[in-house]
Amino acid sequence: MIGLFLYLTLSSPMALNLANKQFPPATILMAVRWYAAYKLSYRDIEELLAERGVQVDHATIHRWVLEYAPQLEAAFLNGKKRAVSGSWRMDETYIKVKGRWYYLYRAVDKYGDTIDFMLTEKRDEAAARSFFDKAIGQHGLPVPEKVVIDKSGSNAAALDSLNWQIWFAGIIGGFIEVLQVKYLNNIVEQSHWAVKWKMRTALGFKSIEGAEASIAGVELWQMLRKGQMINAGDMSAREQFYSLAA
């Protein structure tokens, strides 16, 4: 097993451009992981680091999350994420940003593995279609065989437009089966909890950039916890997280 000590004592520059920073890379990565993994605010992490002799302002920790959480997620998606099932469960939940409610589209497969997520201002057919296009295209995933949704007409319309595109393209056998069965969608509805408690810890996100970075970190941590990294071997979720920076 790759020891956690190895990662926490790294002092050389890493792929995430952690060179020439005021604080050691290990400190930065640990703070970002704490924020993504636990019910901690930036001020909580400031206090925890102070107990370890590291004096850093909570605003600096916020900047670390903004900069590095999306980069770590991108490193994971760059060939390190395990393939998902062709049976998807899709749903959206509410996220408060700058005092307004936004929509977080999310999808998991029938085993609960995270497929993708997207924060958007609107909840309509165009937003749902953008989410499906992102989920299918960004990660090189095939068109799903089946998608379970709630009673949302906009989600159904987005899948209908996708099926029409498949038909016009002449892709034989490529149609997506669409099911609107609530109990089958419980698995994705229940998986919203991690992002929701981070929103409550933050008392609502203060900016779109902050919300997207925080969600990227939380979703990344959950994917690692669920064992979605390829060739993780005996590495713990912590070790997998730190390995993304190497």
CSV table of C-alpha atoms in Angstrom, one decimal, residues 10-11 18 21-29:
chain,number,residue,atom,x,y,z
A,10,LEU,CA,5.9,15.8,-0.5
A,11,SER,CA,7.6,19.1,-0.9
A,18,LEU,CA,1.7,23.8,-6.5
A,21,LYS,CA,3.4,28.7,-3.1
A,22,GLN,CA,3.8,30.2,0.3
A,23,PHE,CA,2.6,26.9,1.9
A,24,PRO,CA,3.9,23.4,1.3
A,25,PRO,CA,1.9,21.4,-1.3
A,26,ALA,CA,1.0,18.8,1.4
A,27,THR,CA,-0.7,21.5,3.5
A,28,ILE,CA,-2.7,22.8,0.6
A,29,LEU,CA,-3.8,19.4,-0.5
